Short mmCIF file of N, CA, C and O in Angstrom, two decimals:
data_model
loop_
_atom_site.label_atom_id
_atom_site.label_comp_id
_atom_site.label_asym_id
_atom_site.label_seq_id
_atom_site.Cartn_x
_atom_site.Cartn_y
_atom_site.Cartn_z
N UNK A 1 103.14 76.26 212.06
CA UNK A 1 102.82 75.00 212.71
C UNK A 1 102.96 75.13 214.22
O UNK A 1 103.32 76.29 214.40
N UNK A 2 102.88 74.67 215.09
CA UNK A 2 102.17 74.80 216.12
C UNK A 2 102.73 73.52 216.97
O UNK A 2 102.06 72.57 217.37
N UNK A 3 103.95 73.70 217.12
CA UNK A 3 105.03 72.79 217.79
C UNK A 3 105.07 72.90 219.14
O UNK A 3 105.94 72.27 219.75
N UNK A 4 104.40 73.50 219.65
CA UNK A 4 105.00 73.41 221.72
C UNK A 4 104.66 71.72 222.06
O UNK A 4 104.09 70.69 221.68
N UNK A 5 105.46 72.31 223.05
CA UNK A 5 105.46 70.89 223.74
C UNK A 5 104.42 70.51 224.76
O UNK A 5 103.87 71.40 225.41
N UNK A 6 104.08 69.08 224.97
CA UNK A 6 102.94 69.27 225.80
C UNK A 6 103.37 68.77 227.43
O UNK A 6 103.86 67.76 227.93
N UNK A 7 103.07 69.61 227.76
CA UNK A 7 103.26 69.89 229.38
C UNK A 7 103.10 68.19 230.01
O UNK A 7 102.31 67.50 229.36
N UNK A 8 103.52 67.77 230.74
CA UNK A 8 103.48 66.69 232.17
C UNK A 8 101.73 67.01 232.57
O UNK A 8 101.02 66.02 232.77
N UNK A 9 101.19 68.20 232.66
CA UNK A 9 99.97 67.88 233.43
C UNK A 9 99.28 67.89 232.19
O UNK A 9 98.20 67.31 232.33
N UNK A 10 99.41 68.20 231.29
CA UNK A 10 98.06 67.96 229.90
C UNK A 10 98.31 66.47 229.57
O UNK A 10 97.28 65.82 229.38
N UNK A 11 99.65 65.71 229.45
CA UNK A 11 99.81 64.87 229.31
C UNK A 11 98.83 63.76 230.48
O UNK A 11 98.08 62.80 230.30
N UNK A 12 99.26 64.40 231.52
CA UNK A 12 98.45 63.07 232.47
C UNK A 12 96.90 63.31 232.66
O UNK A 12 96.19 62.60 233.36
N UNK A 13 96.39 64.60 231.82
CA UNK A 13 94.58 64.39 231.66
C UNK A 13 94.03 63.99 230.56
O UNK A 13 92.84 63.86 230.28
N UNK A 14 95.78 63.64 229.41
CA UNK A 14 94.55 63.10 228.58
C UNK A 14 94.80 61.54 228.81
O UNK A 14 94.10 60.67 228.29
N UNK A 15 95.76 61.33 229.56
CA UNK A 15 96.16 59.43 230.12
C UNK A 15 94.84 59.39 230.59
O UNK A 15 93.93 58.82 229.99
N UNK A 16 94.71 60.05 231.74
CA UNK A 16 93.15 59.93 232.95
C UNK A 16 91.86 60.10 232.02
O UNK A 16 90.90 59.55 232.55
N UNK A 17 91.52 60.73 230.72
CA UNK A 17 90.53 60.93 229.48
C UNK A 17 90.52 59.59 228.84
O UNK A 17 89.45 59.15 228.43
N UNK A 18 91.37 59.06 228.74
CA UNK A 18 91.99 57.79 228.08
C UNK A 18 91.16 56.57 228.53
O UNK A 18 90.51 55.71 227.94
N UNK A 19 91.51 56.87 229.98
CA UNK A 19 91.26 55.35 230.94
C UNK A 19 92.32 54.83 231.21
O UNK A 19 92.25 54.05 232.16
N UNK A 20 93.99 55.03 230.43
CA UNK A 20 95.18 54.64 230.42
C UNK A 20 95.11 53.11 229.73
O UNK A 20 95.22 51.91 229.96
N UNK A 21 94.89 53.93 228.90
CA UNK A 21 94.92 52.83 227.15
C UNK A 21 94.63 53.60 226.38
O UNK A 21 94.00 54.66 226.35
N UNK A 22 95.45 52.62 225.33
CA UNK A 22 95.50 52.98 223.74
C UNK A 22 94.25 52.89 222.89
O UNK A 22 93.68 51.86 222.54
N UNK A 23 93.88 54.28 222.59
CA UNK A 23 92.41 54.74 222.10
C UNK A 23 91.56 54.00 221.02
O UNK A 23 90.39 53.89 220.68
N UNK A 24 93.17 53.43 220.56
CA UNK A 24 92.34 52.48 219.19
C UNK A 24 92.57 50.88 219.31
O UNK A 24 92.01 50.17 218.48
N UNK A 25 93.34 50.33 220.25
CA UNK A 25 93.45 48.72 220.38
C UNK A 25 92.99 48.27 221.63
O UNK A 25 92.62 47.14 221.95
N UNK A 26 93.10 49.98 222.70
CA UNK A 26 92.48 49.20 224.32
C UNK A 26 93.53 48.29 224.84
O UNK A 26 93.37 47.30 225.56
N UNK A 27 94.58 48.74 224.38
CA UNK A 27 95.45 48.09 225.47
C UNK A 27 95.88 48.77 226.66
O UNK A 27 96.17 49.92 226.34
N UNK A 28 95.99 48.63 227.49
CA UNK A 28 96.10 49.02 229.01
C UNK A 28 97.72 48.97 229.38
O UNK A 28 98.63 48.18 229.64
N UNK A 29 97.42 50.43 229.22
CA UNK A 29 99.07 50.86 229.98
C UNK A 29 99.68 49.97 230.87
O UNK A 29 100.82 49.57 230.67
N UNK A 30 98.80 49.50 232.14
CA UNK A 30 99.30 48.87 233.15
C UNK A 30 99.87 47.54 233.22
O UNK A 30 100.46 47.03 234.16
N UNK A 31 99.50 46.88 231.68
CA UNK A 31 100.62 45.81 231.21
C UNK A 31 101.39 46.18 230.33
O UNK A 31 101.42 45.21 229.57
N UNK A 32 101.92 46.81 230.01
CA UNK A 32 102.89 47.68 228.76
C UNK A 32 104.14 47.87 229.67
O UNK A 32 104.31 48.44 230.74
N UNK A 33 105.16 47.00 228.65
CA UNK A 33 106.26 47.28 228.80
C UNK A 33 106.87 48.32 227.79
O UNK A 33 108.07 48.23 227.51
N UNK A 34 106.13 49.25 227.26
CA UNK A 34 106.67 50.07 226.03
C UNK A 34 106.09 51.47 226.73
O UNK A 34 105.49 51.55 227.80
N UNK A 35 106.40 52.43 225.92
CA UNK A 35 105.52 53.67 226.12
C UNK A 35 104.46 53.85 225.80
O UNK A 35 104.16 53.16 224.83
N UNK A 36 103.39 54.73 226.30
CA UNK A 36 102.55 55.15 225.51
C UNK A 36 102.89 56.37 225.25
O UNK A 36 103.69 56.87 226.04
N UNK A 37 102.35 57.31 223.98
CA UNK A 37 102.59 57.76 223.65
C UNK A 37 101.13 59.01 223.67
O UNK A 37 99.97 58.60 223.67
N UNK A 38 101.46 60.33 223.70
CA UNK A 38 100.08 61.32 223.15
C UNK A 38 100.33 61.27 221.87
O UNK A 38 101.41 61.34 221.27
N UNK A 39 99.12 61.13 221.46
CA UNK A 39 98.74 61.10 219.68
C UNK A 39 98.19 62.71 219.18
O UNK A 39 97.30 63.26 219.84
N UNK A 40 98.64 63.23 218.27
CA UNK A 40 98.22 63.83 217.87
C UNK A 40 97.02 63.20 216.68
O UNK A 40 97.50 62.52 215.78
N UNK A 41 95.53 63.41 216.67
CA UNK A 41 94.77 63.13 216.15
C UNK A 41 95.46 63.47 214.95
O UNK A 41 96.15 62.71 214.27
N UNK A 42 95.16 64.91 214.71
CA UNK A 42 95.04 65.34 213.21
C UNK A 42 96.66 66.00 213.26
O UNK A 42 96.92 66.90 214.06
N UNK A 43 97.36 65.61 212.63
CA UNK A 43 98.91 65.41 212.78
C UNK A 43 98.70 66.91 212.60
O UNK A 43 97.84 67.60 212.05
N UNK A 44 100.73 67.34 213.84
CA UNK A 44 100.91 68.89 213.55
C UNK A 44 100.78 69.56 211.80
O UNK A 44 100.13 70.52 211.39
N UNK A 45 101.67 68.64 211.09
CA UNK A 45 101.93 68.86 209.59
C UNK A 45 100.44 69.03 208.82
O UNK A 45 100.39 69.19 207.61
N UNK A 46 99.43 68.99 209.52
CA UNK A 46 97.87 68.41 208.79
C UNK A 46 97.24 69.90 209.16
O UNK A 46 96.17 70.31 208.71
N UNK A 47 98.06 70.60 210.02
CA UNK A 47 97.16 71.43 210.71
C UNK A 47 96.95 71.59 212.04
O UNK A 47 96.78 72.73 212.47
N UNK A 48 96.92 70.50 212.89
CA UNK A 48 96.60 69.96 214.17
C UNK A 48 97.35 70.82 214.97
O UNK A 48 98.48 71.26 214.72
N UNK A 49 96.56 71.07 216.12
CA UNK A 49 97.41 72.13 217.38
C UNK A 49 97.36 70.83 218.32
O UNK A 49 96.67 69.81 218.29
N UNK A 50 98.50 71.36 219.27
CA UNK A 50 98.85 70.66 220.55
C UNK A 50 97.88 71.26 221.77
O UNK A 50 98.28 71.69 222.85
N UNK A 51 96.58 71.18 221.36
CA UNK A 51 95.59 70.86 222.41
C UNK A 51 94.69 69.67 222.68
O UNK A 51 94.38 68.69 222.01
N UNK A 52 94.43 70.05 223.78
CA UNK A 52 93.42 68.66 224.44
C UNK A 52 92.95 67.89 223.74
O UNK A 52 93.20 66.71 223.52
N UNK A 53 91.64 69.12 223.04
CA UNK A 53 91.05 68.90 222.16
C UNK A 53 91.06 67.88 221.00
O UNK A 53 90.07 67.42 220.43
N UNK A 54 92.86 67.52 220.64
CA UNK A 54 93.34 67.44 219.54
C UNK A 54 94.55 65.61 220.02
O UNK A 54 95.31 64.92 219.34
N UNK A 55 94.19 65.54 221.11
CA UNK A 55 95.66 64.41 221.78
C UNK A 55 94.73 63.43 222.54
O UNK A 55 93.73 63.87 223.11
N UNK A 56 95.03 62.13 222.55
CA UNK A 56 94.99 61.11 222.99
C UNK A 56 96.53 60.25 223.08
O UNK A 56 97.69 60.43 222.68
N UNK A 57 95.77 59.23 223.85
CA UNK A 57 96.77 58.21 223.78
C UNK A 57 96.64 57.03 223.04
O UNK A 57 95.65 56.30 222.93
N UNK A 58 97.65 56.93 222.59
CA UNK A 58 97.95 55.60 221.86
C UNK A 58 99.56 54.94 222.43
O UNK A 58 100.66 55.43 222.66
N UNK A 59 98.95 53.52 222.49
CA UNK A 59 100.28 53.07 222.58
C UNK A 59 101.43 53.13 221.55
O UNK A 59 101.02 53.60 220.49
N UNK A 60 102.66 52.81 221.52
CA UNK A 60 103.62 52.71 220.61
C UNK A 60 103.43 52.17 219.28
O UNK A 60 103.98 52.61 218.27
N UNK A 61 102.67 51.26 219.31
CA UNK A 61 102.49 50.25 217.83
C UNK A 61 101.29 51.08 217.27
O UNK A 61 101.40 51.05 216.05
N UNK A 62 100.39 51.68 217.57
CA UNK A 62 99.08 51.87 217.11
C UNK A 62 99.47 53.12 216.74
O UNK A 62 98.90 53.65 215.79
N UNK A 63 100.76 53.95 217.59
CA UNK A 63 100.63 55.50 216.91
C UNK A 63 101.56 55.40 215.81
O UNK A 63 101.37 56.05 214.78
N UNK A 64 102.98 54.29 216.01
CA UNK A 64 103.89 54.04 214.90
C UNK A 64 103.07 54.03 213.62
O UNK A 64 103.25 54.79 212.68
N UNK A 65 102.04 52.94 213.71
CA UNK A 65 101.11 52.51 212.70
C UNK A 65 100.22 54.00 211.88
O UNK A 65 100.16 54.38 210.71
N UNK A 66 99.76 54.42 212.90
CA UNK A 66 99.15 55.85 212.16
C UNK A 66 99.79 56.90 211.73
O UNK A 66 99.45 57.72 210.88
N UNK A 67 101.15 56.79 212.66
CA UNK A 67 102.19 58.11 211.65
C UNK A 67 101.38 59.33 211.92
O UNK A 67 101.12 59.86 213.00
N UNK A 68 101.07 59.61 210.89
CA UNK A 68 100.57 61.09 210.02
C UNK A 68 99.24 60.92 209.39
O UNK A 68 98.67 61.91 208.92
N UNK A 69 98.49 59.32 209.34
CA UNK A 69 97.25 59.03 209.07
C UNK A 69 96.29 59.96 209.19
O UNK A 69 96.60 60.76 210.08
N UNK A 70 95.16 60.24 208.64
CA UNK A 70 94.13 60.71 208.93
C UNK A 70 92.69 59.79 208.10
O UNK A 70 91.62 59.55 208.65
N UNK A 71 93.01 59.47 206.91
CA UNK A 71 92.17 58.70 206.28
C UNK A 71 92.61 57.46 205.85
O UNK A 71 93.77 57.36 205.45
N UNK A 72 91.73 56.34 205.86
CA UNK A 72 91.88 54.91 205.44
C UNK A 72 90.91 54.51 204.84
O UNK A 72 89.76 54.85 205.12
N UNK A 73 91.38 53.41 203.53
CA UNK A 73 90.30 53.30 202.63
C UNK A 73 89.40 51.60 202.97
O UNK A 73 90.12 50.67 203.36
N UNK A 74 88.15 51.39 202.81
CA UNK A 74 86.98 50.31 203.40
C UNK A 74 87.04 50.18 202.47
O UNK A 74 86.87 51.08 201.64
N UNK A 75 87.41 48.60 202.11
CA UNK A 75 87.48 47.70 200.67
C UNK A 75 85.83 47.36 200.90
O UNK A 75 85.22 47.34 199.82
N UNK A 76 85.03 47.10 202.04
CA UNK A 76 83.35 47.26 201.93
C UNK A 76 82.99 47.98 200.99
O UNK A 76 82.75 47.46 199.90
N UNK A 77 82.89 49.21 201.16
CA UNK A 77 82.01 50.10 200.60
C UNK A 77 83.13 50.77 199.20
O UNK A 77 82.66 51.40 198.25
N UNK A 78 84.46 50.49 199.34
CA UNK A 78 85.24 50.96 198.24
C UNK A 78 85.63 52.28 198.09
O UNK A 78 85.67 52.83 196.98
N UNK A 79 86.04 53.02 199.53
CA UNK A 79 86.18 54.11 199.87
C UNK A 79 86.64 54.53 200.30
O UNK A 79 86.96 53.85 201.27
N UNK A 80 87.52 56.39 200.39
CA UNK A 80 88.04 56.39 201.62
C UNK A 80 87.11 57.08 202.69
O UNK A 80 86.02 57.64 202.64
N UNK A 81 88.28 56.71 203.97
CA UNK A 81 86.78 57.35 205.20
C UNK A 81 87.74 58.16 206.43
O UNK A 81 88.71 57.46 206.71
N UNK A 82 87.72 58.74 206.80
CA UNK A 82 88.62 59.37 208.08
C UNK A 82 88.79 58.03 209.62
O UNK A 82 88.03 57.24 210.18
N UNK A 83 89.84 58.33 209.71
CA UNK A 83 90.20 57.08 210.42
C UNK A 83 89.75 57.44 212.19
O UNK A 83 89.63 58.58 212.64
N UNK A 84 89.60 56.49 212.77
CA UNK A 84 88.75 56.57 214.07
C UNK A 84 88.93 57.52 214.96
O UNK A 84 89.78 57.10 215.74
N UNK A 85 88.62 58.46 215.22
CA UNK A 85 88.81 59.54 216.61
C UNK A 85 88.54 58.79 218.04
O UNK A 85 87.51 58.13 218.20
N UNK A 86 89.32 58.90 218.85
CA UNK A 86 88.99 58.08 219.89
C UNK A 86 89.03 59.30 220.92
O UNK A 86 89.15 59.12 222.13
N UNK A 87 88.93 60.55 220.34
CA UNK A 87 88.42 61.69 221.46
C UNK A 87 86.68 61.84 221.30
O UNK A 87 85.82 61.78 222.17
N UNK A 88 86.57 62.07 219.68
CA UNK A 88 85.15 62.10 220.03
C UNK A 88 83.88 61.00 219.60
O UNK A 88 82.66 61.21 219.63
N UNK A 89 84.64 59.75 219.18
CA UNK A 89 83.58 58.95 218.69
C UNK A 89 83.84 57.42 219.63
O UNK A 89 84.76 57.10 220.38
N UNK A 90 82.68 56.75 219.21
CA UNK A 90 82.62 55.72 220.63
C UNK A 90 83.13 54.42 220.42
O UNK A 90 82.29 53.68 219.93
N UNK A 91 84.57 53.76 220.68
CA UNK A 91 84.97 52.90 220.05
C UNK A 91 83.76 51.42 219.69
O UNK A 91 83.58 50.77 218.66
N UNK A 92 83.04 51.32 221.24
CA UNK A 92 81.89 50.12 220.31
C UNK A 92 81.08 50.26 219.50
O UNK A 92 80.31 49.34 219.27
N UNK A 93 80.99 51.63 218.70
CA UNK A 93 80.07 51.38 217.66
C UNK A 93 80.84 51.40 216.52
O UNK A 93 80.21 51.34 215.46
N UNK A 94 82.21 51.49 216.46
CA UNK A 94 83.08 51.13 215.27
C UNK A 94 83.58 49.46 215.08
O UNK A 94 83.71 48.73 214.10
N UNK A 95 83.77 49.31 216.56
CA UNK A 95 84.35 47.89 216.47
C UNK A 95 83.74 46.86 217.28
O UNK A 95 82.86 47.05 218.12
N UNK A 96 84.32 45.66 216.95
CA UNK A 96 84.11 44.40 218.46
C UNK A 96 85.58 43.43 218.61
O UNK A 96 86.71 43.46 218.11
N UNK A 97 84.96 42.72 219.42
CA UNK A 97 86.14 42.01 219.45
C UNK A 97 85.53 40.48 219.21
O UNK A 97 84.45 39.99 219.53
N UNK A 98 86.46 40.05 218.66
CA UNK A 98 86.04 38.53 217.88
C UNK A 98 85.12 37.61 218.75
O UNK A 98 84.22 38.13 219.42
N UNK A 99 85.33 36.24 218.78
CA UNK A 99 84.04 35.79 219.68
C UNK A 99 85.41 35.42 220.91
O UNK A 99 85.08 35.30 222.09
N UNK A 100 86.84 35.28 220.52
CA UNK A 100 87.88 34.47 221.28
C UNK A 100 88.28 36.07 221.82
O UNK A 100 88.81 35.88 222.91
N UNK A 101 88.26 37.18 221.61
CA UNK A 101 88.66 38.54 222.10
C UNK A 101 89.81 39.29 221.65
O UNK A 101 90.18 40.44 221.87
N UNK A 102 90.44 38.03 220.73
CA UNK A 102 91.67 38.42 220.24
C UNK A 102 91.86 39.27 219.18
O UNK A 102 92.98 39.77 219.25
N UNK A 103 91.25 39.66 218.25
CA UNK A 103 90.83 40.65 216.86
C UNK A 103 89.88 41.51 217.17
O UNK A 103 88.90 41.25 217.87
N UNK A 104 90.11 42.46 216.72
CA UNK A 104 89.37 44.03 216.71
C UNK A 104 88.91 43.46 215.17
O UNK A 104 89.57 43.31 214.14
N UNK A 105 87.72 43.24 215.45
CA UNK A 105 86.52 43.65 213.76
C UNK A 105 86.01 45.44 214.22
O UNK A 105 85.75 46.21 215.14
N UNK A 106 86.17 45.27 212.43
CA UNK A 106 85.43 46.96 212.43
C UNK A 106 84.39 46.32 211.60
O UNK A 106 84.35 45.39 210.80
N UNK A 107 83.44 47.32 212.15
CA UNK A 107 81.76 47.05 212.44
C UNK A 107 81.31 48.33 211.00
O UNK A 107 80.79 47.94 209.95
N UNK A 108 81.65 49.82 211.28
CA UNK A 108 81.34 50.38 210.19
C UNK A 108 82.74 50.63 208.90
O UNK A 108 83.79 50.03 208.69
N UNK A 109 82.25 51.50 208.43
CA UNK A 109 83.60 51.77 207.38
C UNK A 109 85.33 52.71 207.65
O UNK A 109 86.36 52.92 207.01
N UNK A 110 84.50 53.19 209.57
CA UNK A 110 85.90 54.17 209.45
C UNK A 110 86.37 52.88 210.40
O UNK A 110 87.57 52.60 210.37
N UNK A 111 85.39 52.01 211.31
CA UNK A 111 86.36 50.56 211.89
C UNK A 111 86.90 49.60 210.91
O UNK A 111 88.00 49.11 211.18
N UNK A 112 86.43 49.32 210.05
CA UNK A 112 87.52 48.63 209.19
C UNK A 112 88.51 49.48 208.23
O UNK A 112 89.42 48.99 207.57
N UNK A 113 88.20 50.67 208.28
CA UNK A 113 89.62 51.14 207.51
C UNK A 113 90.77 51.41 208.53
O UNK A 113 91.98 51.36 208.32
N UNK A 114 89.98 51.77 209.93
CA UNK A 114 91.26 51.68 211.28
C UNK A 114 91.96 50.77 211.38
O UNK A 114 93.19 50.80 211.30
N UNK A 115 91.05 49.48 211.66
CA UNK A 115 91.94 48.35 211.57
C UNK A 115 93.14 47.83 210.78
O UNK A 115 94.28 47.52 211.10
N UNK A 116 92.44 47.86 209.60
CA UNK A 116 93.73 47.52 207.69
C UNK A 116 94.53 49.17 208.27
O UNK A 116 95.58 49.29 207.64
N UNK A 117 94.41 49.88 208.83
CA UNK A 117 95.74 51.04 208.44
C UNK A 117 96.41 51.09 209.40
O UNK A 117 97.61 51.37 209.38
N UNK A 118 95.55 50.75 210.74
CA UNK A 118 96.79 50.63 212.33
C UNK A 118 97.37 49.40 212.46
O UNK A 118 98.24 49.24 213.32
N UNK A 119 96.84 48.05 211.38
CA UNK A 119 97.48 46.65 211.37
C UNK A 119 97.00 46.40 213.17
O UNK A 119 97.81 45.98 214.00
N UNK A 120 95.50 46.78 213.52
CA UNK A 120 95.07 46.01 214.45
C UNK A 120 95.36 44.82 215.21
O UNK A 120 95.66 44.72 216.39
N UNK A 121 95.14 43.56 213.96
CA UNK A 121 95.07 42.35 214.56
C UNK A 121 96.96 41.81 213.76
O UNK A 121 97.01 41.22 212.69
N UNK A 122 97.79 42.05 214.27
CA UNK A 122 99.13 41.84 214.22
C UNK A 122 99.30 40.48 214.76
O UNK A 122 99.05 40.15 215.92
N UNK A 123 99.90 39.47 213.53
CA UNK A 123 99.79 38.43 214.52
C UNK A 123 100.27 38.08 216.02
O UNK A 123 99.84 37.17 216.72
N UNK A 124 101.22 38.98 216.33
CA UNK A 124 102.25 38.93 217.29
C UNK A 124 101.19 39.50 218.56
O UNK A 124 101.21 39.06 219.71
N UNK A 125 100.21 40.67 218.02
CA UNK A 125 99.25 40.82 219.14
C UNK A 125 98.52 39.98 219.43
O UNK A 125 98.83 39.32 220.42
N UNK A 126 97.46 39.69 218.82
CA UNK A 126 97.11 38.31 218.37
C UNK A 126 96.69 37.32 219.39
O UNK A 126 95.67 37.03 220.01
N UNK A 127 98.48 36.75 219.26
CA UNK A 127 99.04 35.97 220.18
C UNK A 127 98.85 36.73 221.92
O UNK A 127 98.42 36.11 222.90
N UNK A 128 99.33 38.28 221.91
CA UNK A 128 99.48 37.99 223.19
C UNK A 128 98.18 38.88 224.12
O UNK A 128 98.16 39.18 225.31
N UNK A 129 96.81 39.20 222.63
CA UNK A 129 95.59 39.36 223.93
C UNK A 129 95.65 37.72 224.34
O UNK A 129 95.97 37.36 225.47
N UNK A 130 95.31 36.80 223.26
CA UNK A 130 95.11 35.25 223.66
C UNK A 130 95.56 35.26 225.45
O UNK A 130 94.85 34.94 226.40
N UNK A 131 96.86 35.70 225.47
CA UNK A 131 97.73 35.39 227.04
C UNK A 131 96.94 36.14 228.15
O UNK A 131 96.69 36.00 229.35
N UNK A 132 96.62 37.15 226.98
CA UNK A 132 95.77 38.56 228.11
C UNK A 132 94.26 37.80 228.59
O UNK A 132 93.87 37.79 229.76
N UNK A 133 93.63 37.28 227.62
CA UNK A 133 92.49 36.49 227.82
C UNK A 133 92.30 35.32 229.02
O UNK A 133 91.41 34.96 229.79
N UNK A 134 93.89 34.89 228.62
CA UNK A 134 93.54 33.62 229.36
C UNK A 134 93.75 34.36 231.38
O UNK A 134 92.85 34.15 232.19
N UNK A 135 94.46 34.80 231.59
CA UNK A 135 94.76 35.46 232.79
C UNK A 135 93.60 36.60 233.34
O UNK A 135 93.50 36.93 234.53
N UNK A 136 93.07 36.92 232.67
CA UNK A 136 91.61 37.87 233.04
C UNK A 136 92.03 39.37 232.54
O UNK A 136 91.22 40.27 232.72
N UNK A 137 93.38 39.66 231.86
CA UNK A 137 93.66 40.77 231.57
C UNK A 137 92.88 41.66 230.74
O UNK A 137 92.81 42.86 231.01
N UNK A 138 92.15 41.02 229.49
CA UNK A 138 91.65 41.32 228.21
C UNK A 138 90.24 40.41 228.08
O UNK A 138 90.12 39.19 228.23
N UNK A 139 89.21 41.42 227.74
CA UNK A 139 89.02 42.73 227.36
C UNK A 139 88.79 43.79 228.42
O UNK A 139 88.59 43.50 229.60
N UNK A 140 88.82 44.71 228.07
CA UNK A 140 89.09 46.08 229.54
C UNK A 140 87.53 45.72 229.98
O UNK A 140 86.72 45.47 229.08
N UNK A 141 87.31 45.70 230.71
CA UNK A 141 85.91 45.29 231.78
C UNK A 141 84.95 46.70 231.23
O UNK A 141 83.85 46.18 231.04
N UNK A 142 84.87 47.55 231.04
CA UNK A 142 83.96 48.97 230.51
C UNK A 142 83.76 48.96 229.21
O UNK A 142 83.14 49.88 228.68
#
């Protein structure tokens, strides 16, 4: 397994790769009172090396939530499906955001199995894009 640690400067190109947000909810570091965290996509235990290639960011709740994830099952189609890459696939064609901005809908089958397995729309988040909305914080302008 394939444990090194990842360096201060790999760390801050994949923040700057990022946009500095969390790859799968789009929350923006720059209101986070928590950490963010590098994600290992495809967990070390799965296989996964500690390269570029292989790390994003996620905030605290979204990587807690994925653990060791790799697949989540779409009560749509009744399946399982590999859960969202936010290195190489494009988050708006998996998801949207509600008509109020506050819920992440998944649009195909690996966005709604992201959502039901990272517990997306948490009521407690919920609540505080609503705050993000009302102040101009949310949704990230790109």
């Amino acid at each position: 397994m394939n444990r090194k640690s990842i360096s201060e400067k790999l760390k801050e190109k994949v923040r700057k790769s990022a946009k500095y947000r969390c790859g799968y909810c789009l929350f923006q570091m720059v209101y986070a009172h928590t950490t963010f965290e590098i994600d290992h996509i495809i967990p070390i235990f799965k296989g996964g090396a500690t390269v570029e290639e292989n790390l994003w960011l996620a905030c605290e709740i979204c990587n807690s939530a994925k653990s060791d994830k790799t697949e989540g099952f779409d009560s749509v189609t009744n399946s399982t499906v590999p859960i969202f890459n936010p290195r190489t696939e494009n988050w708006n064609e998996h998801f949207e955001w509600s008509d109020n901005f506050t819920k992440i809908v998944g649009k195909t089958p690996i966005g709604r199995a992201t959502v039901t397995e990272l517990h997306l729309n948490k009521e407690r988040i919920v609540g505080v894009r609503k705050n993000w909305v009302a102040v101009g914080w949310h949704p990230p302008k790109d």
